[in-house]
Short mmCIF file of C-alpha atoms in Angstrom, two decimals:
data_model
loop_
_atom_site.label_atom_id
_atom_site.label_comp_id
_atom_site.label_asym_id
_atom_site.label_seq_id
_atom_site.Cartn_x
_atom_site.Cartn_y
_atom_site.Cartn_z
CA UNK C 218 52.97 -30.48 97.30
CA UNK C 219 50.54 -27.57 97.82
CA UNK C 220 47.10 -28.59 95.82
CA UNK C 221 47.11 -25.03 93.82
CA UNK C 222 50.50 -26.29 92.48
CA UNK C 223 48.85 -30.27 91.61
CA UNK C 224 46.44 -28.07 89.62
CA UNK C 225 48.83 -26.58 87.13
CA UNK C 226 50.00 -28.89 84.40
CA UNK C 227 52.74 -31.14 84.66
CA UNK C 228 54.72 -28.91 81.94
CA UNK C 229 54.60 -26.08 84.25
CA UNK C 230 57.71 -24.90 84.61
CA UNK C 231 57.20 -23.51 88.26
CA UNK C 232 55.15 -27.19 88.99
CA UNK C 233 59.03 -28.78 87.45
CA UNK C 234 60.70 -26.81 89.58
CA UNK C 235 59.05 -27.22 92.89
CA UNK C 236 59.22 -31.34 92.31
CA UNK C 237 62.87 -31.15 91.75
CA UNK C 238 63.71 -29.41 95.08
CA UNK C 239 60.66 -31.56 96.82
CA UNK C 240 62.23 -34.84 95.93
CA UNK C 241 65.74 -33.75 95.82
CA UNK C 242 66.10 -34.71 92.44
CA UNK C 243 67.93 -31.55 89.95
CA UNK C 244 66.37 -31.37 86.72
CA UNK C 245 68.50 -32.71 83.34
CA UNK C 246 68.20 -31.94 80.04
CA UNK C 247 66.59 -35.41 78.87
CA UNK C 248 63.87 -34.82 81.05
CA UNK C 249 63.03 -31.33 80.17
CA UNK C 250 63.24 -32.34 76.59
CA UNK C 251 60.80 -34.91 76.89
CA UNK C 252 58.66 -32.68 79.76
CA UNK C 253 58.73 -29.39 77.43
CA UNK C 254 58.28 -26.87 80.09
CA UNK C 255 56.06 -24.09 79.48
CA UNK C 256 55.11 -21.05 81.27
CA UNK C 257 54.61 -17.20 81.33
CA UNK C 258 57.48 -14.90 81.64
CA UNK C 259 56.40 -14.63 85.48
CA UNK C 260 56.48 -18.52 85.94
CA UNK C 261 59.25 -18.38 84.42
CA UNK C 262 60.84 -16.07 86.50
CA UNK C 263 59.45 -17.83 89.82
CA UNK C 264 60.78 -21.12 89.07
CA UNK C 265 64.37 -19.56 88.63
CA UNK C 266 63.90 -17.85 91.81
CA UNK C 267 62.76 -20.59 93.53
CA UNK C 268 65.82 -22.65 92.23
CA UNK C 269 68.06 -19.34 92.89
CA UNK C 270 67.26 -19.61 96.55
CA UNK C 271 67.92 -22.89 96.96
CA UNK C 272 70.95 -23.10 94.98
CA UNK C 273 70.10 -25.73 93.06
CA UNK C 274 72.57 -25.07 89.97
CA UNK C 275 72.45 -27.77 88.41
CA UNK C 276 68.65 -27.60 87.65
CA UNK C 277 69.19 -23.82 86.92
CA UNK C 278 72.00 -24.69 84.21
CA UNK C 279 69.60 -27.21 82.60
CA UNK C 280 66.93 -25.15 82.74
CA UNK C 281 68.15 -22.43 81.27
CA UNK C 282 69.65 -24.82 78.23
CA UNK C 283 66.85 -26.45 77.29
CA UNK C 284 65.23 -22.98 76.96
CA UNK C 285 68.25 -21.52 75.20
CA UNK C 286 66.78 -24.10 72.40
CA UNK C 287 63.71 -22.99 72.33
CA UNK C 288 61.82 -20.43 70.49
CA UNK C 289 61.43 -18.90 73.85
CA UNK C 290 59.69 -15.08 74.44
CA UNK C 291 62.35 -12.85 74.48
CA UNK C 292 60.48 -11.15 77.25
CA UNK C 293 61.25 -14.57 79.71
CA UNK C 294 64.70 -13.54 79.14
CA UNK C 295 64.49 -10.15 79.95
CA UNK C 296 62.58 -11.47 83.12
CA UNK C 297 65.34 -14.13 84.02
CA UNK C 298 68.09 -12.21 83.22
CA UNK C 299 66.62 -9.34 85.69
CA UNK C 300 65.94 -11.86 88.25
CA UNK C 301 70.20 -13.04 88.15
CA UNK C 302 71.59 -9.30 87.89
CA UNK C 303 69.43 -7.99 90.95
CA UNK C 304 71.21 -10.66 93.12
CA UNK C 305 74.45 -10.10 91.45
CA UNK C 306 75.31 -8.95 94.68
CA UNK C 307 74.85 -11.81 96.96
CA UNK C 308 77.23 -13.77 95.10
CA UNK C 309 79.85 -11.16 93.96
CA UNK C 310 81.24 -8.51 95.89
CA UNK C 311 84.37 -6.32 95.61
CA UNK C 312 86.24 -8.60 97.55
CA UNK C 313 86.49 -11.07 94.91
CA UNK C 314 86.01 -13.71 97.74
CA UNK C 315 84.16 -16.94 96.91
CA UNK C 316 81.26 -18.00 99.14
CA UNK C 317 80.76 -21.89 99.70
CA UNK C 318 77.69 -22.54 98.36
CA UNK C 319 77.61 -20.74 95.14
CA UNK C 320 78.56 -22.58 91.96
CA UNK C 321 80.37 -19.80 90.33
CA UNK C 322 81.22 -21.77 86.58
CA UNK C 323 76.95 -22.24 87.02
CA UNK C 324 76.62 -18.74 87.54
CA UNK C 325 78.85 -17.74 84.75
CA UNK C 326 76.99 -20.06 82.57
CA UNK C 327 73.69 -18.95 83.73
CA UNK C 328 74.41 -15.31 82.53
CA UNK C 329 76.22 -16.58 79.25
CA UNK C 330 72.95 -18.45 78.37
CA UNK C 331 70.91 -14.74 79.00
CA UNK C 332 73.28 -13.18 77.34
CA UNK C 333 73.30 -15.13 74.41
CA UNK C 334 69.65 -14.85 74.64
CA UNK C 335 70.02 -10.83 74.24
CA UNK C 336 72.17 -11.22 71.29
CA UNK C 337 70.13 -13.54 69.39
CA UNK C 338 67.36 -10.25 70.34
CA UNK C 339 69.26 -7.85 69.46
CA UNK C 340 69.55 -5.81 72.49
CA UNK C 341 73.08 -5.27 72.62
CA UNK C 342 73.51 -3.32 76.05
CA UNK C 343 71.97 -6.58 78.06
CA UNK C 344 74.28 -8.31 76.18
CA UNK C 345 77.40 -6.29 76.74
CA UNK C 346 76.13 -6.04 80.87
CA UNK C 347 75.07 -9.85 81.19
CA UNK C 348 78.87 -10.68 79.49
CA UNK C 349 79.99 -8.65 82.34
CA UNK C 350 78.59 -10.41 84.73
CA UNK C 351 79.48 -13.59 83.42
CA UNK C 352 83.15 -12.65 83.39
CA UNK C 353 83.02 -11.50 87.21
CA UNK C 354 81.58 -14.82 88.18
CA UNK C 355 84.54 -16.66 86.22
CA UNK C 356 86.71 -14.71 87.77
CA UNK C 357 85.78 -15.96 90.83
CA UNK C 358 85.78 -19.66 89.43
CA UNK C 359 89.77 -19.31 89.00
CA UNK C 360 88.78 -19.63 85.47
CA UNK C 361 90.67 -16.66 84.64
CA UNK C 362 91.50 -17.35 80.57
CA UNK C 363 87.68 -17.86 80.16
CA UNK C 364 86.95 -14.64 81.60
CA UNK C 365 90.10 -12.95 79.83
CA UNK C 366 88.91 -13.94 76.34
CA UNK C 367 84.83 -12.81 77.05
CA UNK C 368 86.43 -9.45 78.58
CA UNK C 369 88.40 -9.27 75.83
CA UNK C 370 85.74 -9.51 73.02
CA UNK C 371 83.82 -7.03 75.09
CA UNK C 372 85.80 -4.56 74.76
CA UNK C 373 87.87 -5.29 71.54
CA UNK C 374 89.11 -1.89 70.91
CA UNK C 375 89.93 -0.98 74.71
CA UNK C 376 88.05 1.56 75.12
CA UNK C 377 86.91 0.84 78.20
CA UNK C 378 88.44 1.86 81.56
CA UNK C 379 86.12 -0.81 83.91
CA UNK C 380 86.66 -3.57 81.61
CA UNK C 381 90.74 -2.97 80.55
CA UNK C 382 90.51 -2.79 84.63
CA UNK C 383 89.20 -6.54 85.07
CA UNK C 384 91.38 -7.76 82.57
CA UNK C 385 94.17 -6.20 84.38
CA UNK C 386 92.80 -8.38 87.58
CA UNK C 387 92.41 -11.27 85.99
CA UNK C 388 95.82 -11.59 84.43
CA UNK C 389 97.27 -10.97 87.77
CA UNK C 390 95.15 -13.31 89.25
CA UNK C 391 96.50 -16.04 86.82
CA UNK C 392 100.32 -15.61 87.59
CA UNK C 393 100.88 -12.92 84.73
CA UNK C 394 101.97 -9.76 86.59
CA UNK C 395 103.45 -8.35 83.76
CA UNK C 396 100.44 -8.45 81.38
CA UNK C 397 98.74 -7.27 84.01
CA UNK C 398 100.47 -4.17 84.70
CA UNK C 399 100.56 -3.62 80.36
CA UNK C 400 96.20 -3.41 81.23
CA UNK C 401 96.35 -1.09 83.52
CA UNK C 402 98.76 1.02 81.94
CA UNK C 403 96.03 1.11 79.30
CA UNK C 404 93.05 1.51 81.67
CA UNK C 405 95.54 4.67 82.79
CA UNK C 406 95.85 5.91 79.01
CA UNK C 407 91.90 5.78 78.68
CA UNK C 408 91.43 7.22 82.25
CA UNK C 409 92.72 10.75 81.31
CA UNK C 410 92.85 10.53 77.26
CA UNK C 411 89.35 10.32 76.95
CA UNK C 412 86.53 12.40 78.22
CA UNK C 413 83.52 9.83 77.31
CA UNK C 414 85.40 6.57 79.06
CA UNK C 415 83.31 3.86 79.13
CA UNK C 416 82.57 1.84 82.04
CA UNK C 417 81.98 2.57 85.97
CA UNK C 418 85.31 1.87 88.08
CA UNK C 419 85.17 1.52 92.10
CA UNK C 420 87.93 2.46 93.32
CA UNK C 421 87.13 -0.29 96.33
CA UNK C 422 88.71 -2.76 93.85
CA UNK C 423 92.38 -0.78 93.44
CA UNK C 424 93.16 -0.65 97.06
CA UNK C 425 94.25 -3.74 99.55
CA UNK C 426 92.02 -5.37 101.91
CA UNK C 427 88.80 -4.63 103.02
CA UNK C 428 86.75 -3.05 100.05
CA UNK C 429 85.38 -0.01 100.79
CA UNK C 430 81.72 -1.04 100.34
CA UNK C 431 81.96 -2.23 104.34
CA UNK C 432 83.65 1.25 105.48
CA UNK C 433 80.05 2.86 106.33
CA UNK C 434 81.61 6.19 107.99
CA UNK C 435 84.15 8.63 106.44
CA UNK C 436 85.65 9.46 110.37
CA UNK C 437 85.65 8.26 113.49
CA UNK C 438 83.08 7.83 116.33
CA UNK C 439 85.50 7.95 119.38
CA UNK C 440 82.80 6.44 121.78
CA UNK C 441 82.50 3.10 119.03
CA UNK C 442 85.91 3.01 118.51
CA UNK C 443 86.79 2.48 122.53
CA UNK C 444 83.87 -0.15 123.05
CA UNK C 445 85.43 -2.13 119.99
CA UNK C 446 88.75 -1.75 121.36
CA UNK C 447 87.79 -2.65 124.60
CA UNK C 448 85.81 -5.85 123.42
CA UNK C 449 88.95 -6.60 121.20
CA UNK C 450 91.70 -6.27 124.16
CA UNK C 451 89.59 -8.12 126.73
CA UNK C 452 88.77 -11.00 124.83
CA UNK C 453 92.62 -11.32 123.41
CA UNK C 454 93.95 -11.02 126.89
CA UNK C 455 91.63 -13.89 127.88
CA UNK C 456 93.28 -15.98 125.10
CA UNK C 457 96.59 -14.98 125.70
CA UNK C 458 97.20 -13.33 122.08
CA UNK C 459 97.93 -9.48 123.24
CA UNK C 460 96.98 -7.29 120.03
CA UNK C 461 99.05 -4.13 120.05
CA UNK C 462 98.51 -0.50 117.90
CA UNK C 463 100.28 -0.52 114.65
CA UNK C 464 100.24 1.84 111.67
CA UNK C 465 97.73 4.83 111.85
CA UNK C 466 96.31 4.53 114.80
CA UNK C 467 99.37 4.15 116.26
CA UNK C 468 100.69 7.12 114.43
CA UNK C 469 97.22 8.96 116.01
CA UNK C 470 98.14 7.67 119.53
CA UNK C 471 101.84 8.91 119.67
CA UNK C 472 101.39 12.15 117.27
CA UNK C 473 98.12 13.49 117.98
CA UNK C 474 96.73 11.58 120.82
CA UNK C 475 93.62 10.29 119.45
CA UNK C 476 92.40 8.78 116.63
CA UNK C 477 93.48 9.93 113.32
CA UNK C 478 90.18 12.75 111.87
CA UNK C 479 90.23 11.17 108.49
CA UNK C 480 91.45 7.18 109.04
CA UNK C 481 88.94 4.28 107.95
CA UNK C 482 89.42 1.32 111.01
CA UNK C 483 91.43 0.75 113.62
CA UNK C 484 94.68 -1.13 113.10
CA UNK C 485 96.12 -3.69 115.08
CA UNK C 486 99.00 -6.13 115.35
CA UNK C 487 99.53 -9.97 116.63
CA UNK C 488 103.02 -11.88 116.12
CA UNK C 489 102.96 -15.04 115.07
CA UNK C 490 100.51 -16.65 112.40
CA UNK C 491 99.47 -19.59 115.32
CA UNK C 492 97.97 -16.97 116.97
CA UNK C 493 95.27 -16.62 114.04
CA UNK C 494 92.66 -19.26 115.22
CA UNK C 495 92.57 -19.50 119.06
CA UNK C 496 91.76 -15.02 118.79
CA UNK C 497 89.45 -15.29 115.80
CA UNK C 498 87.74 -18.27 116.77
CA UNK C 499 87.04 -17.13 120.35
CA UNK C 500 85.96 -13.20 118.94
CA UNK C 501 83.43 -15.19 116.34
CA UNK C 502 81.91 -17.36 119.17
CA UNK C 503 81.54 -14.34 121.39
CA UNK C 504 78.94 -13.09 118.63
CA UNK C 505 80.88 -9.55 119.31
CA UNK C 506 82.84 -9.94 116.17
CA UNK C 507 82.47 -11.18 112.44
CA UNK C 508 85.44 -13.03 111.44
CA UNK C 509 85.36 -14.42 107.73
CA UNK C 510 87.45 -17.72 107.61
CA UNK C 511 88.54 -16.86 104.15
CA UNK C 512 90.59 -15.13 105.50
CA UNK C 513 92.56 -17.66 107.67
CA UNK C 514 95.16 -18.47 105.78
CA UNK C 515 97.59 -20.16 108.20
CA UNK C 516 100.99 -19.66 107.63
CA UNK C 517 99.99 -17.69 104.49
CA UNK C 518 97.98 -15.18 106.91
CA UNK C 519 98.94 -11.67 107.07
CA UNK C 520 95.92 -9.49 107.30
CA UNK C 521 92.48 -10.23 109.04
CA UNK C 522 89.60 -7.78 108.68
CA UNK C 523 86.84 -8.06 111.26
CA UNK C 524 83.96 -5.88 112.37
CA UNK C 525 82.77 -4.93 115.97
CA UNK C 526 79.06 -5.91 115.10
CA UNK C 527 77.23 -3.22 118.05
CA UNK C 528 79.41 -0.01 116.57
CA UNK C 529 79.93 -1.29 112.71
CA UNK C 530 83.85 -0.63 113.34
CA UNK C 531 86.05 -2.34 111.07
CA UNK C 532 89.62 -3.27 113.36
CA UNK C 533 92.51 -4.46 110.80
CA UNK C 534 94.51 -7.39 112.06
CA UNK C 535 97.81 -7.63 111.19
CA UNK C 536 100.03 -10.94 111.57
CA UNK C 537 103.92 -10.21 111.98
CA UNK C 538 105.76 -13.24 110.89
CA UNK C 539 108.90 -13.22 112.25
CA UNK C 540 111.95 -14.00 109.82
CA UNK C 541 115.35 -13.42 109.54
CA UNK C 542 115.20 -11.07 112.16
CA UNK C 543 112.46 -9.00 111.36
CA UNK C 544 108.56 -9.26 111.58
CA UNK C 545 107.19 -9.04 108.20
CA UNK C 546 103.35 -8.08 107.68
CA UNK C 547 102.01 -7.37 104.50
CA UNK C 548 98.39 -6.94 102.72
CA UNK C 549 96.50 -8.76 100.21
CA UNK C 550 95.45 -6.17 97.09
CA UNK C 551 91.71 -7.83 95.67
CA UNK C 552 94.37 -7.88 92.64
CA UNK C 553 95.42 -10.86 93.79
CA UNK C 554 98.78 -9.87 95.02
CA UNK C 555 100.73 -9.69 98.24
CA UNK C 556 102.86 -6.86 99.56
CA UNK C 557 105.14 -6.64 102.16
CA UNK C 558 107.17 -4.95 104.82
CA UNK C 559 109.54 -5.47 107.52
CA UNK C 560 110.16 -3.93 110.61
CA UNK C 561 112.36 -4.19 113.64
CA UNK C 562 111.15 -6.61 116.44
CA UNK C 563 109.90 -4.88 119.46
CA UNK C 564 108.85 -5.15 123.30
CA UNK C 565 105.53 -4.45 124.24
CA UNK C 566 104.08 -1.94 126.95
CA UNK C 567 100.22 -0.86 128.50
CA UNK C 568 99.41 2.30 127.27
CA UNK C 569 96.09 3.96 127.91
CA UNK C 570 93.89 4.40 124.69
CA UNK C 571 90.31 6.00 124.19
CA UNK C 572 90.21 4.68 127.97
CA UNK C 573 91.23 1.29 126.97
CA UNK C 574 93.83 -0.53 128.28
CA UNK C 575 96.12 -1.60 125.33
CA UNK C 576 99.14 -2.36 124.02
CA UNK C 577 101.54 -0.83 121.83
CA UNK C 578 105.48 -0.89 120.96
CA UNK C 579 107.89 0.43 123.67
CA UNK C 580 109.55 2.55 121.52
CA UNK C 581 107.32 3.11 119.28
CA UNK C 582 109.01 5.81 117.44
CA UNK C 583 111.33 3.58 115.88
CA UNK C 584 108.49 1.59 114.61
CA UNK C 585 106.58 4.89 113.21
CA UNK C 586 109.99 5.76 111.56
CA UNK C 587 110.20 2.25 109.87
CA UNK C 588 106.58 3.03 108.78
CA UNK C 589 106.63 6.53 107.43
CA UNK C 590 109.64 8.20 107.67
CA UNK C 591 109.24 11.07 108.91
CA UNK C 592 106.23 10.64 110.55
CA UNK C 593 105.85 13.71 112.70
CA UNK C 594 105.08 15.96 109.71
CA UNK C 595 101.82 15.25 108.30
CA UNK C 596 102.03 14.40 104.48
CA UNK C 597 99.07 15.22 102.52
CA UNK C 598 100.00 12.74 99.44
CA UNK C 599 101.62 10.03 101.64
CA UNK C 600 101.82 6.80 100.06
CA UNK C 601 102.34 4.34 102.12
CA UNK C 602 102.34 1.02 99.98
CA UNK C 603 105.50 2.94 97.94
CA UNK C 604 107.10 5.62 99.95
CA UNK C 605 107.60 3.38 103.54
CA UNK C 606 110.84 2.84 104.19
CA UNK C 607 109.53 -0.84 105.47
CA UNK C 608 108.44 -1.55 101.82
CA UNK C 609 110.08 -4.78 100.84
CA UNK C 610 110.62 -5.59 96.89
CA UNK C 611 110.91 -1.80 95.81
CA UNK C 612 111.23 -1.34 92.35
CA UNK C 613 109.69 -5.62 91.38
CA UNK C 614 106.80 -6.30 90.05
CA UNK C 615 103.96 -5.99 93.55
CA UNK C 616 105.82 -2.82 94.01
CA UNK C 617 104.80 -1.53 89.92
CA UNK C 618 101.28 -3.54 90.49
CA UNK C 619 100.50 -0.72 93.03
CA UNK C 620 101.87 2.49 91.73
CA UNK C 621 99.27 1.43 89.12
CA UNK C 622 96.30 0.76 91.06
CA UNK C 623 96.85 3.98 93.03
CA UNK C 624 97.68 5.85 90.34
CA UNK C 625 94.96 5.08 88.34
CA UNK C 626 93.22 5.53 92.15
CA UNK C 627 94.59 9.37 92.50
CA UNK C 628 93.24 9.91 88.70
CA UNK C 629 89.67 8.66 89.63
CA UNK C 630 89.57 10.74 93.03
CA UNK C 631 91.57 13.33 91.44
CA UNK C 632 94.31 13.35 94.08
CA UNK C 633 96.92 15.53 92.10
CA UNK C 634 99.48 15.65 94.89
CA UNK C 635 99.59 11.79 95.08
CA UNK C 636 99.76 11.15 91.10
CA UNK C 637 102.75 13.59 90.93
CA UNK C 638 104.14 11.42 93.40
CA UNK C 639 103.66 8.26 92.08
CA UNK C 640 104.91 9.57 88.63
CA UNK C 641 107.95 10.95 90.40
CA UNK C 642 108.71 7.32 91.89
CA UNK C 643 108.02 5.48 88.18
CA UNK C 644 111.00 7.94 87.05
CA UNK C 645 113.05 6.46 89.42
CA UNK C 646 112.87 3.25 88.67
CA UNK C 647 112.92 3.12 84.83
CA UNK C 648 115.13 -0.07 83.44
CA UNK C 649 113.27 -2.74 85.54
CA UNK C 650 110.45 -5.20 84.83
CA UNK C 651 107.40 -3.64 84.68
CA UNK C 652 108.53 -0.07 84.32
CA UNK C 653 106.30 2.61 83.46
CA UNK C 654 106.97 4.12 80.15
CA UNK C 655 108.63 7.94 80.10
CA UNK C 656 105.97 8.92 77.64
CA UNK C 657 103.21 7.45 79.60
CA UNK C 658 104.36 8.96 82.76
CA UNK C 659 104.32 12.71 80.83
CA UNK C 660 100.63 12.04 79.51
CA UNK C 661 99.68 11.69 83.41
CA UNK C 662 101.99 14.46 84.07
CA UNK C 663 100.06 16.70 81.18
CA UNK C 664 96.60 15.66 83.33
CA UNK C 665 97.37 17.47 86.18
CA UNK C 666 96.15 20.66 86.32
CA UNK C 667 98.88 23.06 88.67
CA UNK C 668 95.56 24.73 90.13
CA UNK C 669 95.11 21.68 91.75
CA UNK C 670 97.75 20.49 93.23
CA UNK C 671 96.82 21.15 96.54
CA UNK C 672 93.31 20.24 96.28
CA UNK C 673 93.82 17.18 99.01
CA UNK C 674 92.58 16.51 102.02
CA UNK C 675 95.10 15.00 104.92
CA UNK C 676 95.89 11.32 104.57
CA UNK C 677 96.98 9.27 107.18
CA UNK C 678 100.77 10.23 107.33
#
């Protein structure tokens, strides 16, 4: 140990927490009892930084316990609980993915303890935000009833689009698709009943897969997009797992040519969930690709996001399971639901792409058809997770989890066309678990303003 740190006093709280990490030993609540750290708001605010970047939770949890007893300054709070919130972010993102070394039922507590810290102060917005942290980080625990019922007393009288939003999440995360969809038809009713809504909502957490926090450019850079591709095909040729065009940019290569103006990533296809490892494994060890392994879900696996690390370009993988006769691909919504569709089997040819050797379906028209109907008009309020004809379990419950989460999507962007849309497919299927109510569907109706109805820029259909 450093001699300026021998110095302090042995009830320094920054002194406790360096000789806990030093000798490997996590602090407990006997010993800080008998100990009785002390400290400014500062030291206070090292140690837990100190302990934050080592993640040693346990010492964190007991830390912050013995001080919850305490007569402590509410200004160490206010410097702790700023300390957790500013690296909110390192822990939990928008895609609700949990990250190995990150105690997430410590975290939650950790924020609980500040938060009951700014209740006992009375400074009720750190409350409400720390709660809302807490919640996030159960969420991620799987300790979805825990974060229900502190969600829940947050917002008691729903008025509050973000929070009626996790709810939503969290029910669906915990089997309960049908409570679920009863939250977000409430986070709709609040969305365009009231003009002061409470909350912030990203609409990164309505859509499936990637969030997009990691989509950095709004179009294409042809020149990155053919060095990813290339790096892609030559390194999946080497290992014998051809990846092929699918869905928009194969709608770009046969209809237009090129790349889609207005599309995200690039979208490709393997067949055949063994496939997964020997591709990802070799594109992570080639340092020319970021592959996350949570998403490796063997047999489970039907979408793998990974990024071209020299361009930033995000290439979506999709895994064709073939069954029954068909391939079936799907997405994972950061709902915690699957959807899924199911196309014809088909051959695969060379086709020259952004001068890239590649592959793609034979006749790929039939594919495109499957996909989007049709797919040689361009659709300005396409929706793809409802209106392709390769859509499997139209009209169950994954099918009403999404017209909700894009509805409530068009409502935020204010994507007229699309909400008509959606409203127009809810009609259809009245009668059926999960149904959208008629007089819900003519509030949403009664938002839309006819001046803007075509407001909308091109999607990808």
């Amino acid at each position: 140990m450093a001699s300026s740190l021998r110095q302090l006093s042995s009830q320094q709280v920054l002194r406790l927490a360096v000789e806990a990490l030093t000798h490997r030993q996590p602090l407990t609540g006997d010993q800080l009892k008998k100990t009785k750290p002390k400290g400014s708001p500062l030291a206070w605010q090292d140690a837990v930084e100190l302990l934050l970047d080592h993640k040693d939770w346990s010492s964190l949890v007991a830390l912050l316990a013995h001080l919850g007893r305490q007569p402590a300054e509410t200004a160490i709070w206010l410097q702790i609980s700023r300390c957790l919130s500013r690296r909110h972010r390192l822990y939990v993102d928008e895609t609700g993915l949990p990250q190995a070394d990150v105690d997430y039922r410590a975290l939650a507590r950790l924020y609980g303890l500040c938060a009951d810290a700014a209740q006992n102060a009375k400074v009720e917005k750190v409350q409400r935000a720390l709660n809302h942290l807490a919640a996030s980080a159960q969420e991620i625990a799987g300790e979805h009833v825990n974060a229900i019922s502190r969600l829940n007393r947050l917002d008691p009288h729903a008025k509050s689009v973000a929070v009626q939003l996790d709810i939503a999440r969290n029910h669906c995360k915990a089997g309960d698709a049908i409570q679920s969809i009863a939250s977000l038809d409430m986070a709709l009713r609040l969305q365009v009943s009231t003009k002061n809504v409470e909350g912030q909502v990203s609409t990164g957490m309505l859509e499936a897969g990637r969030s997009e926090f990691t989509v950095p450019e709004k179009s294409f850079d042809l020149k990155k997009a053919s060095r990813a591709l290339s790096d892609l095909s030559r390194m999946a040729q080497e290992k014998g797992t051809p990846v092929f065009l699918v869905s928009g940019t194969l709608l770009g290569y046969v209809r237009e040519g090129q790349l889609l103006s207005h599309d995200k990533d690039i979208d490709v296809g393997i067949v055949g969930w063994e496939n997964q490892y020997a591709l990802c494994m070799a594109l992570q060890e080639s340092g020319l690709f970021t592959v996350s392994a949570q998403f490796l879900k063997g047999p489970e696996t039907f979408y793998i996001p990974i990024k071209h690390n020299a361009t930033g370009m995000w290439i979506d993988v999709f895994v064709y399971h073939p069954k029954d006769g068909k391939w079936i691909t799907g997405v994972d919504f950061f709902f915690g639901y699957r959807q899924t569709f199911a196309f014809t089997p088909f051959e695969l040819q060379d086709i020259e792409f952004l001068d890239v050797t590649m592959k793609a379906p034979i006749n790929p028209e039939i594919n495109l058809t499957e996909n989007y109907g049709n797919w040689r008009v361009p659709d300005v309020a396409y929706l793809s997770h409802l209106e392709s004809p390769s859509t499997m379990d139209k009209g169950g419950l994954s099918y009403m989890l999404t017209a909700r989460l894009q509805a409530l999507s068009a409502c935020i962007k204010n994507k007229p066309a699309k909400l008509r849309k959606i409203l127009t497919l809810m009609r259809e299927h009245q009668g059926v678990d999960g149904a959208m109510s008629l007089e819900l569907i003519d509030l949403l109706n009664q938002s839309v303003s006819p001046k803007d109805a075509h407001s909308e820029e091109p999607c990808h259909a």
